[in-house]
Coordinates of C-alpha atoms in Angstrom, one line a residue:
M1 CA 31.0 111.6 139.8
T2 CA 31.8 109.3 136.1
V3 CA 33.0 106.2 135.3
S4 CA 34.7 104.6 131.9
A5 CA 36.1 102.5 129.8
T6 CA 38.8 102.5 127.6
H7 CA 36.7 100.1 124.8
S8 CA 35.6 101.3 121.1
T9 CA 33.7 97.8 120.4
S10 CA 30.6 97.0 121.2
P11 CA 30.1 95.0 124.4
A12 CA 28.6 91.3 123.4
T13 CA 26.1 89.6 125.6
A14 CA 26.8 87.9 128.5
S15 CA 24.6 85.5 130.7
L16 CA 23.7 85.2 134.1
S17 CA 26.0 82.2 134.7
S18 CA 29.1 84.0 133.4
A19 CA 31.7 85.4 135.2
L20 CA 31.8 89.2 133.9
P21 CA 34.8 90.7 132.1
R22 CA 36.6 94.0 134.4
E23 CA 35.7 95.5 130.7
Y24 CA 31.3 95.8 131.8
V25 CA 31.7 97.6 135.2
H26 CA 35.0 99.5 134.5
K27 CA 37.6 97.9 137.1
S28 CA 41.1 97.7 136.1
A29 CA 41.1 94.6 138.0
H30 CA 39.6 91.8 137.9
S31 CA 40.0 90.8 142.1
E32 CA 37.6 94.1 142.1
V33 CA 34.9 92.9 140.1
L34 CA 31.7 92.2 142.7
L35 CA 29.8 91.2 139.6
T36 CA 29.0 87.6 137.9
G37 CA 25.8 88.4 135.3
W38 CA 22.7 89.4 134.5
R39 CA 19.9 89.4 132.5
S40 CA 16.7 91.3 131.5
V41 CA 13.0 90.0 133.1
A42 CA 10.9 92.3 131.1
P43 CA 11.4 96.0 129.0
D44 CA 14.0 98.3 131.1
E45 CA 14.0 95.7 133.9
Y46 CA 16.8 93.4 134.6
V47 CA 18.4 91.2 137.5
V48 CA 22.4 91.7 138.0
T49 CA 23.7 89.1 140.4
A50 CA 27.0 89.5 142.3
Q51 CA 28.4 87.8 145.4
W52 CA 30.6 90.0 148.1
P53 CA 33.6 88.3 149.5
R54 CA 33.7 87.3 153.7
A55 CA 36.7 89.5 153.6
H56 CA 37.7 92.5 151.8
S57 CA 41.1 95.0 152.0
F58 CA 39.0 98.0 151.5
Y59 CA 35.4 97.8 152.1
S60 CA 36.1 94.9 155.7
P61 CA 33.4 93.7 157.8
D62 CA 32.6 95.5 161.1
A63 CA 31.1 93.8 163.7
G64 CA 30.4 91.0 161.8
H65 CA 28.6 93.3 159.5
H66 CA 29.2 93.2 155.3
D67 CA 30.2 96.5 154.6
P68 CA 27.0 98.8 153.3
L69 CA 30.0 100.2 150.7
L70 CA 29.6 97.3 149.1
L71 CA 25.9 97.5 147.7
A72 CA 27.0 101.0 146.5
E73 CA 29.8 99.6 144.5
S74 CA 28.0 96.6 143.3
V75 CA 24.9 98.9 141.9
R76 CA 27.7 101.6 141.3
Q77 CA 29.1 98.5 138.2
A78 CA 26.0 97.7 137.5
I79 CA 25.3 101.0 136.3
P80 CA 27.5 100.9 133.1
L81 CA 26.9 97.1 132.8
L82 CA 23.5 97.7 131.4
S83 CA 24.5 101.2 129.7
H84 CA 26.9 98.5 127.3
V85 CA 24.6 95.4 128.1
A86 CA 21.3 96.7 127.7
Y87 CA 20.8 100.3 126.2
E88 CA 24.3 100.2 123.6
V89 CA 26.3 102.7 124.9
P90 CA 29.6 102.2 123.4
F91 CA 32.5 102.0 125.7
G92 CA 34.6 105.0 126.1
H93 CA 31.3 106.6 127.3
R94 CA 31.0 108.5 130.4
Q95 CA 28.5 107.5 132.5
I96 CA 28.3 110.9 135.8
W97 CA 25.7 110.0 138.6
D98 CA 23.0 113.2 139.6
T99 CA 22.2 111.3 142.4
F100 CA 22.7 107.8 144.7
S101 CA 20.7 106.7 147.6
Y102 CA 20.3 103.6 149.8
S103 CA 18.6 101.8 152.9
V104 CA 19.5 98.9 153.8
N105 CA 18.2 95.4 156.3
P106 CA 21.7 95.3 158.2
A107 CA 19.8 92.3 159.9
A108 CA 21.0 90.6 156.5
L109 CA 24.5 92.0 156.2
A110 CA 25.3 89.5 158.7
V111 CA 28.5 87.6 157.6
G112 CA 28.2 84.1 156.9
S113 CA 30.5 81.4 156.7
R114 CA 30.8 81.2 153.0
P115 CA 30.8 84.4 150.0
A116 CA 27.5 86.2 150.2
D117 CA 25.2 85.9 146.7
I118 CA 23.3 88.8 145.9
M119 CA 20.8 90.2 143.4
L120 CA 19.8 93.2 142.3
H121 CA 16.3 93.7 140.6
I122 CA 16.8 96.7 138.5
R123 CA 14.1 98.9 137.0
C124 CA 14.7 101.5 134.8
S125 CA 12.9 105.1 134.4
G126 CA 13.0 108.4 133.0
I127 CA 15.0 106.6 130.1
A128 CA 15.7 109.7 127.7
R129 CA 17.7 109.5 124.3
R130 CA 19.8 111.9 122.2
G131 CA 18.8 110.8 118.6
R132 CA 19.9 106.7 119.1
R133 CA 22.7 107.6 122.1
L134 CA 21.3 107.1 125.7
A135 CA 21.4 110.4 127.3
R136 CA 19.6 109.8 130.6
L137 CA 17.7 107.2 133.4
T138 CA 17.3 106.6 136.6
M139 CA 17.9 102.8 138.1
H140 CA 15.5 101.4 140.8
V141 CA 17.1 98.9 142.8
T142 CA 15.7 96.0 145.2
A143 CA 18.2 93.5 146.4
T144 CA 18.1 90.2 148.3
R145 CA 20.1 88.1 149.7
D146 CA 19.6 84.3 149.2
G147 CA 16.0 85.1 149.3
E148 CA 16.0 88.1 152.1
F149 CA 15.5 91.2 151.6
L150 CA 18.4 93.2 151.5
S151 CA 18.5 97.0 150.9
T152 CA 16.9 99.7 148.1
A153 CA 18.3 102.2 146.2
E154 CA 18.5 104.7 143.6
A155 CA 20.8 105.8 141.2
G156 CA 20.5 108.4 138.4
F157 CA 23.0 109.4 136.2
T158 CA 23.6 110.7 133.1
N159 CA 25.5 109.6 129.8
Q160 CA 27.7 111.2 127.7
P161 CA 30.3 110.4 125.0
E162 CA 34.0 111.3 125.1
A163 CA 33.9 114.1 123.2
V164 CA 31.0 115.8 124.8
Y165 CA 32.6 114.8 128.5
Q166 CA 35.6 116.8 127.5
R167 CA 34.4 119.7 126.1
L168 CA 32.3 120.1 130.0
R169 CA 35.6 119.4 132.1
G170 CA 37.4 121.8 130.0
G171 CA 41.3 122.1 131.1
N172 CA 40.3 119.9 133.7
G173 CA 39.6 116.6 131.3
D174 CA 43.2 116.4 130.3
L175 CA 44.6 113.5 132.8
D176 CA 48.7 114.6 132.6
Q177 CA 47.8 117.9 133.7
V178 CA 45.9 117.1 136.7
T179 CA 47.8 114.5 137.4
S180 CA 51.1 117.0 137.7
R181 CA 48.7 119.5 140.1
V182 CA 47.6 117.5 142.7
I183 CA 47.7 118.7 146.0
P184 CA 49.8 117.1 148.8
L185 CA 47.8 114.6 150.6
P186 CA 47.2 116.5 154.7
P187 CA 47.3 114.6 157.2
P188 CA 44.5 111.7 158.0
M189 CA 42.3 111.6 160.5
T190 CA 42.9 109.3 163.5
P191 CA 41.6 106.0 162.1
R192 CA 39.4 104.4 165.0
R193 CA 37.8 107.8 164.8
V194 CA 36.0 106.7 161.0
C195 CA 35.5 103.3 162.0
R196 CA 38.7 103.0 159.5
D197 CA 42.3 100.4 161.1
R198 CA 44.6 101.8 159.2
F199 CA 45.7 105.6 158.3
H200 CA 45.7 104.1 154.2
D201 CA 42.5 104.1 154.0
V202 CA 41.2 107.3 155.4
V203 CA 40.0 109.4 153.3
L204 CA 39.1 112.7 155.8
S205 CA 42.0 115.2 157.4
P206 CA 41.4 117.0 160.6
T207 CA 40.5 120.7 160.7
S208 CA 40.3 123.5 163.5
S209 CA 36.3 122.6 163.8
T210 CA 35.1 118.8 164.6
H211 CA 32.4 119.4 161.9
R212 CA 34.9 120.6 159.2
A213 CA 37.3 117.9 157.3
Q214 CA 39.4 118.2 154.1
L215 CA 38.8 115.2 151.9
R216 CA 42.3 113.4 151.7
A217 CA 42.7 111.7 147.9
D218 CA 44.9 109.8 147.0
I219 CA 45.3 108.8 144.0
N220 CA 47.6 105.9 144.8
H221 CA 45.2 104.0 146.9
P222 CA 44.1 100.8 144.7
I223 CA 41.0 100.7 145.6
L224 CA 39.7 103.9 145.5
F225 CA 42.0 105.0 142.3
D226 CA 41.9 101.2 140.6
H227 CA 43.1 103.5 137.7
P228 CA 44.6 107.0 136.7
V229 CA 40.8 109.5 136.7
D230 CA 40.6 113.5 136.3
H231 CA 38.6 113.9 139.5
A232 CA 37.5 112.3 143.2
P233 CA 35.7 109.6 142.4
G234 CA 32.3 108.8 143.4
M235 CA 33.2 105.9 145.4
L236 CA 35.8 108.7 147.1
L237 CA 33.1 110.5 148.0
L238 CA 30.8 108.4 149.3
E239 CA 33.9 107.2 151.5
A240 CA 34.0 110.5 152.9
V241 CA 30.0 110.6 153.6
R242 CA 30.7 107.1 155.8
Q243 CA 33.5 108.3 157.7
A244 CA 32.5 112.0 158.2
A245 CA 29.1 109.8 159.5
Y246 CA 31.0 107.8 162.2
A247 CA 33.2 110.3 163.2
S248 CA 30.1 112.5 163.7
A249 CA 28.8 109.8 165.8
F250 CA 32.7 108.7 167.3
P251 CA 32.8 107.5 169.8
R252 CA 29.6 105.3 169.0
R253 CA 29.0 102.9 166.2
G254 CA 27.0 100.8 164.5
V255 CA 25.8 100.0 160.4
L256 CA 25.6 103.1 158.1
T257 CA 21.9 102.0 157.5
D258 CA 21.2 104.8 155.1
M259 CA 22.3 107.6 152.8
E260 CA 21.0 110.2 150.4
M261 CA 23.1 111.9 147.8
R262 CA 23.0 114.7 145.3
F263 CA 26.1 115.4 142.6
F264 CA 26.3 118.6 141.3
R265 CA 29.7 119.0 139.9
Y266 CA 33.0 117.4 140.0
A267 CA 35.6 117.3 143.1
E268 CA 38.7 118.4 141.9
L269 CA 42.3 117.2 142.7
N270 CA 44.0 120.2 142.7
A271 CA 42.2 122.4 145.4
P272 CA 40.6 121.3 149.2
C273 CA 37.5 120.0 149.3
W274 CA 35.3 120.8 152.3
I275 CA 33.3 118.3 154.1
E276 CA 30.8 120.0 156.6
T277 CA 28.8 117.7 158.9
T278 CA 25.5 119.0 160.9
A279 CA 24.0 115.9 163.5
L280 CA 20.4 115.5 162.2
P281 CA 17.7 114.9 164.8
D282 CA 16.5 111.4 164.9
R283 CA 12.8 111.0 163.4
T284 CA 12.4 107.3 162.5
A285 CA 11.9 104.4 165.2
A286 CA 15.0 101.8 165.1
P287 CA 14.2 98.7 165.6
D288 CA 17.2 97.3 166.9
G289 CA 19.6 99.9 167.8
R290 CA 19.2 103.9 167.7
R291 CA 19.6 105.7 164.3
L292 CA 22.6 108.5 164.2
P293 CA 21.7 110.7 161.3
V294 CA 24.0 113.8 159.7
R295 CA 24.0 116.1 156.8
V296 CA 26.9 116.3 155.1
V297 CA 27.8 119.3 152.8
A298 CA 31.1 119.2 150.3
R299 CA 32.5 122.5 149.3
Q300 CA 35.4 123.4 146.8
N301 CA 36.2 126.7 145.9
G302 CA 32.8 128.3 147.5
E303 CA 30.7 125.9 145.9
E304 CA 28.5 123.1 146.6
V305 CA 30.2 119.4 145.3
F306 CA 27.3 117.4 147.0
T307 CA 24.9 117.3 149.9
A308 CA 24.1 114.3 151.5
T309 CA 22.5 113.0 154.6
A310 CA 23.3 109.2 156.0
A311 CA 22.6 107.4 159.2
I312 CA 23.9 105.4 161.4
T313 CA 22.2 102.7 163.4
T314 CA 23.9 101.4 166.1
M315 CA 23.7 97.7 166.4
A316 CA 24.8 94.8 168.5
P317 CA 27.3 92.2 166.7
A318 CA 25.8 90.5 164.3
P319 CA 25.6 86.7 165.1
Q320 CA 27.6 84.6 161.8
R321 CA 25.2 83.2 159.4
L322 CA 25.5 79.5 158.8
F323 CA 24.9 77.8 155.6
S324 CA 24.4 74.4 154.6
A325 CA 26.2 72.6 151.8
P326 CA 24.6 72.8 148.4

C-alpha cells in the first residue's frame, strides 16, 4: 500500500497544539484529517495526538462502539506525518506498507458525549537509510484514550522516491492509463451481511462460494479514494478484510478487535481481485464475549496480494461514556 503527497518543499515543524495540514497526512479533504499534533519525546520516539468524531460518514459507530478502523487510519496518517517531520522525507515520496497489525480494547471504543481524544505513543525501530534518504522503518504504537489503554498497533513500511516508485510500478504507474482501464464495478453484497448500512460502502461482491468474494474498488468513493491513485489503496484492503470477517461471522455481530496483515504486491484496478476466507478455531478466550477469527487471502492474476487474520469479538452494546466539562 502507498500513500503520497504532491508537494516538493521540505515540511515545517509542527507543535502538539497545532492543527495539522492535510498535506502532512496525505489527504485531500481537510475533514478527513484525524491527527491534531505531534512531539518528540526521545530519539525515535514520538507522541502523536488525534481526535475521532462521534460520527463519521464512512467509519461510523456500531452498537455504541467507535469503528476500530479509525485507529488504523490514525496510524496510517502517522506514517507520512512522521516521515516528513521527523525523518526529513520530502513531499512526493511514497510510503509503501509491508505489514500492519492492531489489537484493540473494545471497552475503550465506547462512543462518548464528545469526540474521542486519542494519544499514539510511537517507537520507531528497524530504521534503514540509503545515503541520507529514509528507506525503511517499523512503527510500534500504543494508543490511549483519556489515559485509558486503547490499543497496540504496528506498521512496517518502506519509503521510495517518485522515480523509484515509477520504476517499480512500470506501466501500472501511469494514472491516466490506469483510470482508463479500471474494471466495471461488480454488484455489492447485501450491506447487512458485511456490517454496512449502504450499498455504496460495500467493497465486496458475492460469488457462487460463500468463502470467496470479489473486491469492489469504487474509484469515486469519497473516503476510500480521497484522491486519485494507481492501485487499490491500503485502507480499502483493510476494509475488505473487515467486511470479509463480518461476512464469515454473519449473522453474528461484534467489534473487529484484531487484525494482522502482510502485503506482497499491489492490488491493481484493471483485473479482478479475489478475497478468500477460512474460519479459524478460537484459541484465545475473550473476557466479555466470543472471538470469531478468520484468515483472509487476496489473490489477483494467480498471485497473493496480501494475507491477513482478523477476529470479531461479540459484545453487548456499549454504554455511552460520559465526560465532565474541562
